Short mmCIF file of C-alpha atoms in Angstrom, two decimals:
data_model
loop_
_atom_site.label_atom_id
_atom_site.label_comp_id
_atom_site.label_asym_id
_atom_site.label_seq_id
_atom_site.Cartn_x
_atom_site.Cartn_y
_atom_site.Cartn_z
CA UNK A 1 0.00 0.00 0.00
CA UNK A 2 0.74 3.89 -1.02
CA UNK A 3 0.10 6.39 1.35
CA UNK A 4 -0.11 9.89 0.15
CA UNK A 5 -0.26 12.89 2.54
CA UNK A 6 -2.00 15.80 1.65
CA UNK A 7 -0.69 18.96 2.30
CA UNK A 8 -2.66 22.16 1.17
CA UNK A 9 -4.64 24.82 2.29
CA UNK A 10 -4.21 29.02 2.75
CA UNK A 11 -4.34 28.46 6.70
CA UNK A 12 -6.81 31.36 7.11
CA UNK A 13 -8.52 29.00 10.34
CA UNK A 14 -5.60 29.31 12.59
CA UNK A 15 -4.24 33.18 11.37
CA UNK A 16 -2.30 34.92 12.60
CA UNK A 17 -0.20 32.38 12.82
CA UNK A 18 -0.83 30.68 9.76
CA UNK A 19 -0.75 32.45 6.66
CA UNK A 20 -0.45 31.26 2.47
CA UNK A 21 3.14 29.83 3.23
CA UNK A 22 2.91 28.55 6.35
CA UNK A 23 -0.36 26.78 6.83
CA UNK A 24 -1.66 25.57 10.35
CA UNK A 25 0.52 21.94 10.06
CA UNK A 26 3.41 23.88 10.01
CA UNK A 27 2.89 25.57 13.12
CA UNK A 28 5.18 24.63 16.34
CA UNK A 29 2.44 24.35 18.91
CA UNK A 30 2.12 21.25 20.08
CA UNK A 31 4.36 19.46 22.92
CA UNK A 32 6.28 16.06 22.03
CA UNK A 33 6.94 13.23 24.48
CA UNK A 34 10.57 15.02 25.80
CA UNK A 35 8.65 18.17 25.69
CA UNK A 36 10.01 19.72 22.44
CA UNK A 37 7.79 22.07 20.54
CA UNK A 38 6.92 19.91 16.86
CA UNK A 39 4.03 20.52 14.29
CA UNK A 40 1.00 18.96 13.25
CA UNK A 41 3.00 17.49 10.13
CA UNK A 42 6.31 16.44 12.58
CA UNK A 43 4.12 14.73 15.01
CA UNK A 44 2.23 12.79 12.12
CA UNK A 45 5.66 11.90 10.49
CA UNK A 46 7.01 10.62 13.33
CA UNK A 47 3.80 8.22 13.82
CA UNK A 48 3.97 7.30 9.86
CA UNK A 49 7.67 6.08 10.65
CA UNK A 50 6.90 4.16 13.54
CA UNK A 51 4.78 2.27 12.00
CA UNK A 52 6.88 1.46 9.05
CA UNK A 53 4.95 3.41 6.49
CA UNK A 54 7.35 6.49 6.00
CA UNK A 55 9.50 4.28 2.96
CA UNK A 56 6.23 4.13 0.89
CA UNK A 57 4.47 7.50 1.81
CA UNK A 58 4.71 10.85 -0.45
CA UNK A 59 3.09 14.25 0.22
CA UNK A 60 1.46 16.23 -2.43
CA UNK A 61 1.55 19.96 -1.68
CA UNK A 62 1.62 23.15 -3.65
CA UNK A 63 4.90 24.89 -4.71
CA UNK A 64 4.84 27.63 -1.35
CA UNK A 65 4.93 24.83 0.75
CA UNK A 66 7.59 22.32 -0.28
CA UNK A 67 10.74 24.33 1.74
CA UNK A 68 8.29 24.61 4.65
CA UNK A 69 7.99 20.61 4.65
CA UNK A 70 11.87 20.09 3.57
CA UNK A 71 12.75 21.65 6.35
CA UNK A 72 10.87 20.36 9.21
CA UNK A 73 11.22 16.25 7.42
CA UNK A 74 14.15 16.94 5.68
CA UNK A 75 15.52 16.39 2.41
CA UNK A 76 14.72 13.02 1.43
CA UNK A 77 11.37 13.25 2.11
CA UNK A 78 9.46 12.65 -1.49
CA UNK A 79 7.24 15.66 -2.49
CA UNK A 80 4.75 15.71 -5.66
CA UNK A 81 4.24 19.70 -6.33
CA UNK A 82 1.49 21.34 -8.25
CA UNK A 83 2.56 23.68 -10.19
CA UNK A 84 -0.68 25.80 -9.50
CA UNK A 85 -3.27 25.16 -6.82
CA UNK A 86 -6.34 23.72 -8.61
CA UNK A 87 -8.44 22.06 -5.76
CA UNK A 88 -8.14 18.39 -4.37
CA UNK A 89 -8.78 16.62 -7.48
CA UNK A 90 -5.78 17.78 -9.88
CA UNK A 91 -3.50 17.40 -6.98
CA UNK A 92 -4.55 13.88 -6.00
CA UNK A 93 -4.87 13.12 -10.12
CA UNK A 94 -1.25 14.53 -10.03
CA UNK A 95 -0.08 12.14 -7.06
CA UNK A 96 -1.39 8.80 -8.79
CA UNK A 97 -0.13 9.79 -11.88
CA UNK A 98 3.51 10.15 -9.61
CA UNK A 99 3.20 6.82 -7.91
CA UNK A 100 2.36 5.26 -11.54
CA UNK A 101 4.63 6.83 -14.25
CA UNK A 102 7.73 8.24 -11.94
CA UNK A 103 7.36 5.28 -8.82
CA UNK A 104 5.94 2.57 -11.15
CA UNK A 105 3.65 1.06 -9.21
CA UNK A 106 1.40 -1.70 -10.78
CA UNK A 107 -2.58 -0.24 -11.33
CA UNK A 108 -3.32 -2.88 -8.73
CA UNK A 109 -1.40 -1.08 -6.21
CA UNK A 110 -3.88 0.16 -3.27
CA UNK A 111 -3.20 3.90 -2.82
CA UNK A 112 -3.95 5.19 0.84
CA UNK A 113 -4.96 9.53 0.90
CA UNK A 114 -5.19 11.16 4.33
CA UNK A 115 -4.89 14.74 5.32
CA UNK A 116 -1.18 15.73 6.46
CA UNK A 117 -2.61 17.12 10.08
CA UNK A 118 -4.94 14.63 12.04
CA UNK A 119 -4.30 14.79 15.76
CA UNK A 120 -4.70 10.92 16.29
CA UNK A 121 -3.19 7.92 18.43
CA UNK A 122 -0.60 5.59 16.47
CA UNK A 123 -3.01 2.97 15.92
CA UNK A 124 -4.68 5.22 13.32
CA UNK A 125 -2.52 4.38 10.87
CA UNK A 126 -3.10 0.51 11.49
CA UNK A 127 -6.47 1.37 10.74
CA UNK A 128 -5.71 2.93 7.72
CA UNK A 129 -3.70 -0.01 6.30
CA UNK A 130 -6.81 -1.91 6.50
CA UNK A 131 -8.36 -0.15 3.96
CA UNK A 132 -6.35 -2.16 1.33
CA UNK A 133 -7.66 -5.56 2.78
CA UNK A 134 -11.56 -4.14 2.87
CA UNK A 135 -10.96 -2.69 -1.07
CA UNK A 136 -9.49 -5.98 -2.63
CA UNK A 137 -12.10 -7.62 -0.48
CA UNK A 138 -15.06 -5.56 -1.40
CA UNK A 139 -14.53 -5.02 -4.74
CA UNK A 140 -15.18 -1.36 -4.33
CA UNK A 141 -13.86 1.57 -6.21
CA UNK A 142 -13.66 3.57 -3.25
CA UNK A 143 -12.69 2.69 0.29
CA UNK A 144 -12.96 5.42 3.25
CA UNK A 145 -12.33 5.75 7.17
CA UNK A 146 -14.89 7.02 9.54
CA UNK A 147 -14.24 7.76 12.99
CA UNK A 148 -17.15 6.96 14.94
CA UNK A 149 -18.76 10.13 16.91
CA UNK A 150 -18.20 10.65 20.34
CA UNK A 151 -21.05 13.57 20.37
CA UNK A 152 -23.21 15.14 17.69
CA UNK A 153 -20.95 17.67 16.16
CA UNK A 154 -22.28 20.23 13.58
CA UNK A 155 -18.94 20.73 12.62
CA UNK A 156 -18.01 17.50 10.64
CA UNK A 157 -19.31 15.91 7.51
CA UNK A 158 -21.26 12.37 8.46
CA UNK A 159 -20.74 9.00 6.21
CA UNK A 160 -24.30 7.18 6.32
CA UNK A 161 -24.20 3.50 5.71
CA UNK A 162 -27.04 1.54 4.30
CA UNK A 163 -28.80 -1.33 6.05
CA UNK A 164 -26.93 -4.08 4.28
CA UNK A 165 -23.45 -3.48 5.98
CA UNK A 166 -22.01 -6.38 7.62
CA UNK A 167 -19.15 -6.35 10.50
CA UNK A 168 -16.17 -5.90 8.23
CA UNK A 169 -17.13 -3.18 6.36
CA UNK A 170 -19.95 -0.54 5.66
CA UNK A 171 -21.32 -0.13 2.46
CA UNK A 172 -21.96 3.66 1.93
CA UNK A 173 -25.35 4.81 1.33
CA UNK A 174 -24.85 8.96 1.43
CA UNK A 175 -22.94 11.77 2.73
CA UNK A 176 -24.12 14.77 4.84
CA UNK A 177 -21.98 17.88 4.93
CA UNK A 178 -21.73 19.57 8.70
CA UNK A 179 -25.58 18.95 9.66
CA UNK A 180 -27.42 20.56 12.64
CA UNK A 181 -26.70 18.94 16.08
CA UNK A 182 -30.24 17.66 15.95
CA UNK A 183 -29.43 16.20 12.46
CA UNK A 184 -26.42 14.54 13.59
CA UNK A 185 -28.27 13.52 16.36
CA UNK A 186 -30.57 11.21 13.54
CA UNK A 187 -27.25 10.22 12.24
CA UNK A 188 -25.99 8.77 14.70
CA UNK A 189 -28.83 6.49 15.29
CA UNK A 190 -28.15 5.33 11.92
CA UNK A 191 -24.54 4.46 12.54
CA UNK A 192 -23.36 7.35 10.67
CA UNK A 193 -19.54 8.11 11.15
CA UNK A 194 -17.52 11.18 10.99
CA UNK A 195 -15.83 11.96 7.94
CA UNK A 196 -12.27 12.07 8.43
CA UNK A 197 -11.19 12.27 4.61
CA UNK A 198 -8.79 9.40 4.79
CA UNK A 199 -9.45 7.02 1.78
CA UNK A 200 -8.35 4.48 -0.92
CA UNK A 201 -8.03 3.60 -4.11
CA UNK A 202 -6.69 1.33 -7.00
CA UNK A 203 -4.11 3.04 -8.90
CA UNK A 204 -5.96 2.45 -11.95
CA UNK A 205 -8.99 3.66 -10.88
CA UNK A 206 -7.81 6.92 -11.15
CA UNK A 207 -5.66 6.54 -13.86
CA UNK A 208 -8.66 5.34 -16.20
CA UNK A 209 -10.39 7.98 -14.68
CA UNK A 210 -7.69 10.02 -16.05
CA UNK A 211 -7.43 8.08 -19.81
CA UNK A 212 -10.98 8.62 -20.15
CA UNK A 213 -10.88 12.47 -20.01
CA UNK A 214 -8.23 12.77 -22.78
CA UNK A 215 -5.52 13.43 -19.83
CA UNK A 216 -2.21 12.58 -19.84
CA UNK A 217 -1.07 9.62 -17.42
CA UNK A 218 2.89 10.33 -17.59
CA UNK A 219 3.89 12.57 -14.57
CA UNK A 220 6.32 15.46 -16.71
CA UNK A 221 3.32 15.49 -19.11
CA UNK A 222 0.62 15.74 -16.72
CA UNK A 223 2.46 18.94 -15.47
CA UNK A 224 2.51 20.82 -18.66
CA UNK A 225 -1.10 20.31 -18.51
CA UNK A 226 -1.83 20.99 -15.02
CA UNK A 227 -4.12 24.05 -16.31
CA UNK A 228 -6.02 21.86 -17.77
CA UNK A 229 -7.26 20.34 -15.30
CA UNK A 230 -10.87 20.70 -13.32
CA UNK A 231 -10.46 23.13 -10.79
CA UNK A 232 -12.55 20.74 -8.38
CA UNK A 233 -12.72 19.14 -5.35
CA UNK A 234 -11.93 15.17 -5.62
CA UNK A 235 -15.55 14.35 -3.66
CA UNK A 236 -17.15 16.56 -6.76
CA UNK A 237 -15.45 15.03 -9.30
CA UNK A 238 -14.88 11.03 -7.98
CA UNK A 239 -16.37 10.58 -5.02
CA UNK A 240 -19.86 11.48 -6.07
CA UNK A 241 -19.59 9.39 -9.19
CA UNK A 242 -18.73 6.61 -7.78
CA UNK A 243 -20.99 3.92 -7.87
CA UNK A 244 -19.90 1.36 -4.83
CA UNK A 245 -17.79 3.02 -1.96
CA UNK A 246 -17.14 1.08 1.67
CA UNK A 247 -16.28 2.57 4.89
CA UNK A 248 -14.24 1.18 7.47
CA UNK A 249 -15.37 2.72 11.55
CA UNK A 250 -12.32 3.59 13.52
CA UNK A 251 -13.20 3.90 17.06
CA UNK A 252 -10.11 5.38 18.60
CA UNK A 253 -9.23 9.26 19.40
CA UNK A 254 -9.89 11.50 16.70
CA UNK A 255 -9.41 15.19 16.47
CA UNK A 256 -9.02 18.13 13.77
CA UNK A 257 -7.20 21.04 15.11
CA UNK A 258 -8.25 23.28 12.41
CA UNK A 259 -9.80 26.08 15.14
CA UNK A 260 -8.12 27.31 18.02
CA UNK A 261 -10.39 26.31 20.55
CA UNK A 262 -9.54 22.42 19.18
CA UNK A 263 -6.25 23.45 18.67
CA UNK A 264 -5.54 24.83 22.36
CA UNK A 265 -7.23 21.88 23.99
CA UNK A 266 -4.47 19.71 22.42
CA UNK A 267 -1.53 22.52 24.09
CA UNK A 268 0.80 21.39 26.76
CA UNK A 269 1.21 24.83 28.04
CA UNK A 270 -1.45 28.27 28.39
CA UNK A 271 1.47 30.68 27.14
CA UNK A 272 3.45 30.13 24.45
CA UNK A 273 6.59 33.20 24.01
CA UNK A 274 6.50 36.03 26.05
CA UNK A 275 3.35 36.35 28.20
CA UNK A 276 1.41 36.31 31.11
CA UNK A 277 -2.01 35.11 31.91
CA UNK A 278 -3.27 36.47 35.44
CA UNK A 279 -4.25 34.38 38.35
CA UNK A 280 -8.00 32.93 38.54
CA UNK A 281 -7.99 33.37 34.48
CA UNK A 282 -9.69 29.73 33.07
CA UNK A 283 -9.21 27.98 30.00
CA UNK A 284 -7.02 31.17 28.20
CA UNK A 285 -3.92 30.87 26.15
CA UNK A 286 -1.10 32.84 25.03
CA UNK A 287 0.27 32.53 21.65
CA UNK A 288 3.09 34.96 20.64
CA UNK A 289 5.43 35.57 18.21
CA UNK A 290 6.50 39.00 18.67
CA UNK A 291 9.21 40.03 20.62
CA UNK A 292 7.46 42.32 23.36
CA UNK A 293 5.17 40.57 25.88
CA UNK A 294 1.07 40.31 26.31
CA UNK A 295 -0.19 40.20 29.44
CA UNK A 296 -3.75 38.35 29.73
CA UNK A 297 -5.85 39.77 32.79
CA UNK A 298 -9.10 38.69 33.64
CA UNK A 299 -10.84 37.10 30.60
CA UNK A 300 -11.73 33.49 30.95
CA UNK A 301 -12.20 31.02 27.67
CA UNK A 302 -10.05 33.27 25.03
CA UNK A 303 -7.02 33.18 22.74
CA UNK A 304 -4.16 35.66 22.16
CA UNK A 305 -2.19 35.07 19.08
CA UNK A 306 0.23 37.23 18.02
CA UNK A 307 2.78 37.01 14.92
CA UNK A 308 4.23 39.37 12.56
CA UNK A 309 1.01 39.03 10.18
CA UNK A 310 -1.50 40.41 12.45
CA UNK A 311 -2.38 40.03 16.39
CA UNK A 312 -6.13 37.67 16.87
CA UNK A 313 -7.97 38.32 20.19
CA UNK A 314 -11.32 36.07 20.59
CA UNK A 315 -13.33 34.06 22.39
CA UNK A 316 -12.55 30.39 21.42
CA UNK A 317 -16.47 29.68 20.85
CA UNK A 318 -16.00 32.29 18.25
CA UNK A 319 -12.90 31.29 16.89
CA UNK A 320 -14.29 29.34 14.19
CA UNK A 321 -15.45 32.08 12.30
CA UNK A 322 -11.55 33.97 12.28
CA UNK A 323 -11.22 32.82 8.12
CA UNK A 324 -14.60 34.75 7.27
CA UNK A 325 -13.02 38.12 9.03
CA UNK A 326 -9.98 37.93 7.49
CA UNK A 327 -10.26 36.02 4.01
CA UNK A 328 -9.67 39.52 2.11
CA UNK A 329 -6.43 40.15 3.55
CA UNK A 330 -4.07 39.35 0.72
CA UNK A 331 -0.94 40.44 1.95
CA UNK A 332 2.60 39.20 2.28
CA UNK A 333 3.44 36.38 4.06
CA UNK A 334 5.27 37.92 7.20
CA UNK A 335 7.37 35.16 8.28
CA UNK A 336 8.04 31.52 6.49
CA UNK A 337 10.06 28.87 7.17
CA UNK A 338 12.74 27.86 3.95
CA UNK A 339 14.72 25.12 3.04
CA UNK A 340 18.07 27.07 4.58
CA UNK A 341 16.02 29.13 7.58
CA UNK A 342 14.04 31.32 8.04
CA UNK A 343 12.60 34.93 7.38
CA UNK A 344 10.86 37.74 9.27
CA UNK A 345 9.41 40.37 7.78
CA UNK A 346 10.65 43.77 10.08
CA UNK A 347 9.31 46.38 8.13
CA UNK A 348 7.57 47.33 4.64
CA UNK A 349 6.48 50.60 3.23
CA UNK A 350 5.08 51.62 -0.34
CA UNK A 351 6.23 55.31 -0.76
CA UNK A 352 3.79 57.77 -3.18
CA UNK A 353 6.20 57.97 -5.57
CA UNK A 354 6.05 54.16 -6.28
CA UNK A 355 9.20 53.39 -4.60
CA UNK A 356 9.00 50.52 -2.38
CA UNK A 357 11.27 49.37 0.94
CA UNK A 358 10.92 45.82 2.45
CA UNK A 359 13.07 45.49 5.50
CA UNK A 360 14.03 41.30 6.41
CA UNK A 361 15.81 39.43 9.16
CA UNK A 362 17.13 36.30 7.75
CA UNK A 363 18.29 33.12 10.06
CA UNK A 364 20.20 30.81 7.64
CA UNK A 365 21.56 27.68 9.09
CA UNK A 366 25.58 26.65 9.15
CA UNK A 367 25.95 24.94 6.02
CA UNK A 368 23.03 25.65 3.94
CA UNK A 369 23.22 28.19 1.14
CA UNK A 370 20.35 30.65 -0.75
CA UNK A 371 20.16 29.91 -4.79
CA UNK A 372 22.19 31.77 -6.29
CA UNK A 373 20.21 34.39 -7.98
CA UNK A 374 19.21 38.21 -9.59
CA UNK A 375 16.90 40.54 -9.25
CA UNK A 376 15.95 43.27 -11.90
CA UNK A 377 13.49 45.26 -9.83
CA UNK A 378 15.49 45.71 -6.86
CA UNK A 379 18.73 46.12 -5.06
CA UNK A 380 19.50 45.10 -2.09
CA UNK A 381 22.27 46.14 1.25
CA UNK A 382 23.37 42.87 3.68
CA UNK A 383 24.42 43.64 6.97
CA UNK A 384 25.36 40.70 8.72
CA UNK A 385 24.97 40.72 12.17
CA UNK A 386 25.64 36.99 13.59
CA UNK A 387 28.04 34.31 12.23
CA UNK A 388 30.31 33.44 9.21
CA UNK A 389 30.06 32.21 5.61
CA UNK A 390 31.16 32.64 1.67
CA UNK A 391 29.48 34.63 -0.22
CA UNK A 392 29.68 34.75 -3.68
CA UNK A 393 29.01 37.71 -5.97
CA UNK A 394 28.95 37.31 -10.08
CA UNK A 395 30.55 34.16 -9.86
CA UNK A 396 33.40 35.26 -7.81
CA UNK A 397 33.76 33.93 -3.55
CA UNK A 398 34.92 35.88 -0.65
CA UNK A 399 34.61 35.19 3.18
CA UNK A 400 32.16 37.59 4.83
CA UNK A 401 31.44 37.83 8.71
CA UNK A 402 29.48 39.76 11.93
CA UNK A 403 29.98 43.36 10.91
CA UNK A 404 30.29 43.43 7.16
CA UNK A 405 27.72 45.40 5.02
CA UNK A 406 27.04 43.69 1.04
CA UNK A 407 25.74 45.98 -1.14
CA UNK A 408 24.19 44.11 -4.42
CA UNK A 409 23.06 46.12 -7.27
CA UNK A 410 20.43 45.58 -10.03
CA UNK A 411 21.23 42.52 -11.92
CA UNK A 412 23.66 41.19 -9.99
CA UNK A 413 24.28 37.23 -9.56
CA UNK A 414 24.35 36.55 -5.23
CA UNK A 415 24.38 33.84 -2.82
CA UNK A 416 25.32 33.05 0.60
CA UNK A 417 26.01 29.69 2.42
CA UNK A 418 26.74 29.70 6.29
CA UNK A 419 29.69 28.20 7.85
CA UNK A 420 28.31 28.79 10.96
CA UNK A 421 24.58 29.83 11.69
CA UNK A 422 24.07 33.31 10.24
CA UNK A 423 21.84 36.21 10.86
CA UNK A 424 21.55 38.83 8.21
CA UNK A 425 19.35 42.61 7.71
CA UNK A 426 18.13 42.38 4.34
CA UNK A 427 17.12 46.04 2.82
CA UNK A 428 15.45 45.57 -0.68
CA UNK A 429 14.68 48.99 -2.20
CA UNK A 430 12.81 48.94 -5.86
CA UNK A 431 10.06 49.31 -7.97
CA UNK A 432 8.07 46.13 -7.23
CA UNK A 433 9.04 43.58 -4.32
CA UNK A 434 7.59 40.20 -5.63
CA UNK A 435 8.41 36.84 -5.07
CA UNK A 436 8.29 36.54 -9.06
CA UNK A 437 11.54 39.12 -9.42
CA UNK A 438 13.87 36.34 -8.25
CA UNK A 439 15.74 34.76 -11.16
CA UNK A 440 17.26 31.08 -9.98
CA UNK A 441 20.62 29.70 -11.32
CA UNK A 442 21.16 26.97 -8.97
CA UNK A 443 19.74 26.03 -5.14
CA UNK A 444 22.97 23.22 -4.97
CA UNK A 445 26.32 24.78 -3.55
CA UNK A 446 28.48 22.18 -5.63
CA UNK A 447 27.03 23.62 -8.80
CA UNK A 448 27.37 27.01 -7.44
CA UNK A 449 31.42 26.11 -6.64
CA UNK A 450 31.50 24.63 -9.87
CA UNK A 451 30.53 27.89 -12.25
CA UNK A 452 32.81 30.06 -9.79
CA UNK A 453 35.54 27.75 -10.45
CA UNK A 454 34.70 28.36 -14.59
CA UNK A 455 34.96 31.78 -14.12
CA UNK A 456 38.48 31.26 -12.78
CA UNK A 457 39.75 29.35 -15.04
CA UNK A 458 38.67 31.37 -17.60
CA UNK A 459 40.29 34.66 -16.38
CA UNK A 460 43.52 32.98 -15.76
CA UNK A 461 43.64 30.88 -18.82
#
């Protein structure tokens, strides 16, 4: 069996903490056995490799997440990328394909999906290795996991079996989408079971799914025609459709911690960074990013969040509706996590005159390196403030260190790699400060080395 992890989303539930780049799985909140501070996606990682899944499980995610996941699994860890976000469909479409012209997997292969963030015990993912065992034995095209309810929540969509499900398996009679408590309280009596979105396939399901519709089934080709695709949900355009789907109940702990009044209740400690919460206060937390403190006085069952994006104060029973109040804010990611570091965004202003200044810190770890890149909208001035590494400039290296100020002009090929961890002040000053004015020659330091050492030659030859 397959498992793919899906990893997608804006994050606009758990803002201001979460934000286009850094969605809530990404977010160091929650407590590991030693007490370390690990994501959603670490913890669920760590659970995947304990029980022996990790060699055969990829996660499909959209390009403004893959340094985010790099760096908190590491390198190795196999990533499909979509090359635009097009709903759960293409980028499920664009895993199978993976798996079946990259991984060559047979179209018999079982293919597991689950969502990249459930808050779950280990044997979860026992449970989800069933589902290959109930497909091949069922015969169905569609096998799912449903938790069974501990209450009548109006917040999760129900599974409804029909009345011809036997002990192994449910066959699937409907779906209802986040029904009324009283409505859930029908379901229930009717063995319905939350919908977790964890389900299975055969490869070739999908991939004839895909040969029917005139769609390429070879990965590199697929991706040239990414825009092609339906811009749809997979329950719209396969789940709906299909004409014999089973569920499997899983009766252990089960919990999303896409809010943060779900999230909190899953938090080792009320204050997280600088803060205080004042004595007699019940049920409050603390969640800061920012460098001064917030102090939390009298104000029982709320949440403080605080992070260079914005700064959330609410009443957890209303924290559900924080993506409604701030969907229309469209601006910069403030802080991100990358494959050498990390960023904070100090400062940004848009002068009349059209000139713009964006002000960065920038962490970069000892021995990772930026690309090596150019921008033609803006210039930027370096001042290095912690540590030691090379930097190179047009193809030519020098040693820089704590003190040192790097101007780089319009145009200008620049990297950096850190001998030891670095801290740098980043001052861009241009026209237009977009992600999209950043021209890549290479992200690997040995090819980096290797066209400085060209450019050598050729001067001294």
């Amino acid at each position: 069996m397959r498992l793919v992890l899906l990893s997608g989303g804006s994050g606009k539930r758990l803002w201001p903490l979460s934000n286009d780049a850094r969605s809530k799985q990404f977010l160091k909140v929650l407590s590991d056995e030693d007490g370390n501070k690990v994501s959603m996606v670490q913890r669920v990682w760590k659970q995947i490799e304990e029980t022996g899944m990790a060699e055969n499980s990829i996660i499909a995610t959209s390009g403004s997440q893959v340094d985010m996941i790099k760096s908190q699994l590491g390198q190795d860890v196999h990533v499909v990328t979509e090359p635009e976000r097009r709903d759960t469909f293409p980028a499920i479409a664009l895993a199978a394909v993976y798996l079946y012209s990259v991984q060559k997997c047979g179209l018999d292969e079982v293919v597991g999906m689950l969502p990249v963030d459930p808050y779950v015990e280990n044997r979860f993912f026992g449970r989800v290795q069933d589902l290959e065992d109930a497909l091949i034995e069922s015969g169905a095209d569609l096998a799912l996991m449903g938790v069974k309810p501990t209450y009548p929540s109006a917040k999760y969509g129900y599974i409804i079996p029909d009345n011809k499900s036997d002990d192994s398996y449910l066959t699937v009679d409907y779906f209802k989408e986040k029904p009324t408590e009283q409505q859930a309280e029908e379901l229930i009596k009717q063995n319905a079971l939350w919908n977790c979105g964890v389900f299975a396939f055969r490869l070739g399901y999908i991939i004839d799914l895909l040969k029917q519709r005139g769609m390429p089934v070879e990965y590199s080709q697929l991706l040239r025609n990414y825009h092609r695709m339906p811009k749809n949900s997979f329950d719209y355009e396969v789940v709906e459709r299909a004409s014999h789907i089973i569920s499997l109940p899983y009766d252990g702990y089960w919990k999303d911690l896409g809010t943060w009044n779900t999230l909190t209740e899953e938090m080792a400690v009320q204050v997280t960074g600088k803060g205080i919460i004042g004595k007699g206060v019940e049920n409050s937390h603390i969640v800061n990013e920012l460098g001064i403190p917030i102090t939390l006085l009298g104000l029982d069952n709320v949440v403080v969040a605080a992070s260079p994006d914005g700064i959330l104060v609410t009443d957890k029973d209303a924290s559900t509706k924080v993506k409604e109040y701030v969907e229309g804010f469209n601006s910069r990611p403030m802080y991100e996590e990358r494959r050498w570091g990390w960023y904070r965004v100090l400062e940004y202003t848009r002068y009349a005159e059209g000139n713009e200044v964006l002000i960065k810190r920038l962490g970069i770890n000892a021995g990772k390196n930026l690309s090596y890149q150019m921008h033609y909208k803006r210039s930027e001035v370096w001042t290095i403030v912690k540590g030691e590494g090379i930097f190179v400039f047009n193809d030519q290296l020098s040693h820089v260190r704590t003190g040192d100020v790097i101007h780089i002009p319009l145009g200008a090929k620049h990297t950096l790699k850190a001998t030891t961890n670095m801290e740098i002040i980043e001052v861009q000053t241009g026209s237009e400060l977009i992600e999209e004015d950043i021209y890549r020659t290479s992200n690997e330091w040995d090819e980096i080395e290797a066209i400085c050492k060209v450019r050598l030659n050729a001067r001294h030859g």
